Tab-separated table of C-alpha atoms in Angstrom:
chain	number	residue	atom	x	y	z
N	17	MET	CA	68.137	39.611	104.289
N	18	ILE	CA	69.059	36.406	106.081
N	19	GLY	CA	71.301	33.640	104.596
N	20	ARG	CA	71.547	30.159	105.923
N	21	LEU	CA	69.548	29.395	108.840
N	22	ASP	CA	72.098	29.743	112.292
N	23	LEU	CA	70.410	27.220	114.652
N	24	LYS	CA	72.062	28.041	117.452
N	25	LYS	CA	70.986	31.153	117.302
N	26	LEU	CA	67.469	30.530	116.599
N	27	ILE	CA	67.544	28.146	119.305
N	28	ILE	CA	68.666	30.246	121.639
N	29	SER	CA	66.034	32.989	120.665
N	30	LEU	CA	63.180	30.566	121.233
N	31	ILE	CA	64.280	29.345	124.373
N	32	LEU	CA	64.423	32.695	126.282
N	33	PRO	CA	61.105	33.853	125.989
N	34	LEU	CA	59.869	30.124	126.605
N	35	ALA	CA	62.244	30.212	130.084
N	36	VAL	CA	61.051	33.156	130.810
N	37	GLY	CA	57.947	32.822	130.981
N	38	GLY	CA	58.804	28.508	132.246
N	39	LEU	CA	60.522	30.581	135.228
N	40	SER	CA	57.385	33.019	136.180
N	41	ALA	CA	54.324	29.972	135.829
N	42	LEU	CA	56.504	28.033	138.175
N	43	ILE	CA	57.449	30.662	140.688
N	44	THR	CA	53.443	31.501	140.860
N	45	GLY	CA	52.394	27.030	140.536
N	46	GLY	CA	48.563	26.468	141.696
N	47	SER	CA	48.225	30.044	139.762
N	48	MET	CA	45.570	28.524	138.015
N	49	ASP	CA	43.214	27.633	141.444
N	50	ILE	CA	44.179	31.288	141.950
N	51	TYR	CA	42.613	32.430	138.407
N	52	GLY	CA	39.173	29.637	139.593
N	53	ALA	CA	39.150	31.516	143.334
N	54	VAL	CA	38.551	34.989	141.776
N	55	ALA	CA	36.015	36.945	140.569
N	56	GLN	CA	36.238	37.415	136.497
N	57	PRO	CA	34.769	39.692	134.720
N	58	PRO	CA	33.031	38.251	131.553
N	59	LEU	CA	34.272	36.601	128.798
N	60	SER	CA	37.256	35.213	131.036
N	61	PRO	CA	38.747	32.107	128.730
N	62	PRO	CA	38.978	28.331	130.813
N	63	GLY	CA	42.438	28.477	132.568
N	64	TRP	CA	43.479	26.062	129.903
N	65	VAL	CA	43.764	28.742	127.555
N	66	PHE	CA	46.518	30.335	129.156
N	67	PRO	CA	49.229	28.206	128.625
N	68	VAL	CA	48.188	27.032	124.872
N	69	VAL	CA	48.106	30.787	124.651
N	70	TRP	CA	51.565	31.879	126.034
N	71	SER	CA	53.276	28.929	124.297
N	72	VAL	CA	52.785	30.088	121.307
N	73	LEU	CA	53.186	33.916	122.022
N	74	TYR	CA	56.914	32.779	123.302
N	75	VAL	CA	57.081	31.275	120.374
N	76	LEU	CA	56.831	33.803	117.920
N	77	MET	CA	58.156	36.355	120.539
N	78	GLY	CA	61.437	33.951	119.627
N	79	VAL	CA	61.239	33.687	115.749
N	80	SER	CA	60.891	37.768	115.449
N	81	LEU	CA	63.799	38.161	117.979
N	82	TYR	CA	66.008	35.399	115.501
N	83	LEU	CA	65.114	37.567	112.587
N	84	VAL	CA	66.494	40.998	114.058
N	85	TRP	CA	69.293	39.304	115.171
N	86	GLU	CA	70.173	37.802	111.772
N	87	SER	CA	70.067	40.473	110.347
N	88	ASP	CA	72.396	43.008	108.687
N	89	ALA	CA	71.234	46.234	110.849
N	90	PRO	CA	74.192	47.751	112.407
N	91	THR	CA	74.952	46.461	116.331
N	92	GLU	CA	73.680	49.973	118.225
N	93	GLN	CA	70.121	49.146	116.296
N	94	LYS	CA	70.182	45.452	116.998
N	95	THR	CA	71.296	46.143	120.472
N	96	VAL	CA	68.497	48.892	121.015
N	97	CYS	CA	65.695	46.392	120.331
N	98	PHE	CA	67.459	44.221	122.881
N	99	VAL	CA	66.884	46.190	124.918
N	100	VAL	CA	62.985	47.052	124.575
N	101	PHE	CA	62.734	43.125	124.072
N	102	GLY	CA	64.763	42.147	127.589
N	103	ILE	CA	62.308	45.150	129.312
N	104	SER	CA	59.710	43.138	128.159
N	105	LEU	CA	60.668	40.262	128.844
N	106	LEU	CA	61.118	41.591	132.479
N	107	LEU	CA	57.929	43.090	132.318
N	108	ASN	CA	56.146	39.494	131.695
N	109	PHE	CA	58.179	37.826	134.139
N	110	LEU	CA	57.142	40.017	136.931
N	111	TRP	CA	53.083	39.993	135.965
N	112	SER	CA	52.985	36.494	136.911
N	113	PRO	CA	53.999	36.802	140.606
N	114	ILE	CA	52.569	39.996	141.245
N	115	PHE	CA	49.089	39.117	140.325
N	116	PHE	CA	48.990	35.423	141.329
N	117	ALA	CA	51.480	35.052	144.232
N	118	ALA	CA	51.126	38.179	145.473
N	119	ARG	CA	47.273	39.174	144.675
N	120	GLY	CA	48.182	42.605	143.941
N	121	PHE	CA	45.608	42.619	141.205
N	122	LEU	CA	46.051	46.783	140.998
N	123	ALA	CA	49.712	46.473	141.067
N	124	ALA	CA	49.842	43.712	137.705
N	125	PHE	CA	47.784	45.683	136.211
N	126	VAL	CA	50.169	48.294	136.113
N	127	VAL	CA	53.042	46.294	135.333
N	128	LEU	CA	50.475	45.481	132.522
N	129	VAL	CA	49.613	48.859	131.387
N	130	LEU	CA	54.200	49.490	131.127
N	131	LEU	CA	53.906	45.390	129.630
N	132	TRP	CA	51.651	47.064	126.997
N	133	LEU	CA	54.441	50.321	126.265
N	134	SER	CA	56.904	47.730	125.880
N	135	ILE	CA	55.540	46.004	123.489
N	136	ILE	CA	55.165	48.911	121.129
N	137	GLY	CA	58.576	49.474	121.052
N	138	VAL	CA	59.420	46.221	120.127
N	139	ILE	CA	57.299	46.601	117.724
N	140	ILE	CA	58.339	49.871	116.186
N	141	THR	CA	61.887	48.732	116.662
N	142	PHE	CA	61.690	45.340	115.559
N	143	TYR	CA	59.745	46.607	112.047
N	144	ARG	CA	62.380	49.485	111.669
N	145	ILE	CA	65.358	45.916	111.015
N	146	ARG	CA	62.539	43.541	109.803
N	147	PRO	CA	58.266	44.517	108.904
N	148	VAL	CA	57.955	40.555	109.850
N	149	ALA	CA	59.698	40.616	113.076
N	150	GLY	CA	57.574	43.305	114.393
N	151	LEU	CA	54.262	41.869	112.776
N	152	LEU	CA	55.068	38.735	114.645
N	153	GLN	CA	54.555	41.027	118.075
N	154	LEU	CA	51.522	41.930	117.020
N	155	PRO	CA	49.781	38.707	118.538
N	156	TYR	CA	51.645	39.503	121.923
N	157	LEU	CA	49.944	42.686	121.863
N	158	LEU	CA	46.670	42.263	121.261
N	159	TRP	CA	46.977	39.527	123.816
N	160	VAL	CA	48.116	41.794	126.365
N	161	THR	CA	45.725	44.273	125.330
N	162	PHE	CA	43.255	41.841	126.256
N	163	ALA	CA	44.897	40.937	129.784
N	164	GLY	CA	44.996	44.325	130.196
N	165	TYR	CA	41.156	43.483	130.364
N	166	LEU	CA	40.821	40.702	132.397
N	167	ASN	CA	43.509	42.245	135.006
N	168	LEU	CA	41.564	45.522	135.449
N	169	GLY	CA	38.637	43.421	135.669
N	170	VAL	CA	39.585	41.741	138.169
N	171	TYR	CA	40.884	43.606	140.317
N	172	LEU	CA	37.633	46.075	139.884
N	173	LEU	CA	35.391	42.391	141.206
N	174	ASN	CA	37.333	41.403	143.680
N	175	LYS	CA	38.824	44.873	145.795
């Protein structure tokens, strides 16, 4: 159970995914130009949707991380959560440079599949400690599922 709010842990929990996303965006500057230049599958949203959705998802990820960090769960159980979460963040970070900078659409799709699996791991491990922390990851899973459709569509339409 969470007692009082630990503002330092909350800020760290929020900054971590936001920083990873920001760094990835910085590395792939001009990515929306690339997105606009490739053939896209049906249902592709306009480019402005991506930073809005990702910002919300990174905040949800941070809040769920905080809930796990502040839980009374054993350290070993939290460590597993942090490792799985870290793997997910790493894969999240790698996707943009592979897709946009390298234009490795198929390789990016493979990374996205691994990311999707890691998010399932985050949901399961977080849920075991704090169900709401796992549930807060569901929008992320849904968005990455949709991103997988878009990524595969871009690959198939642009090979």
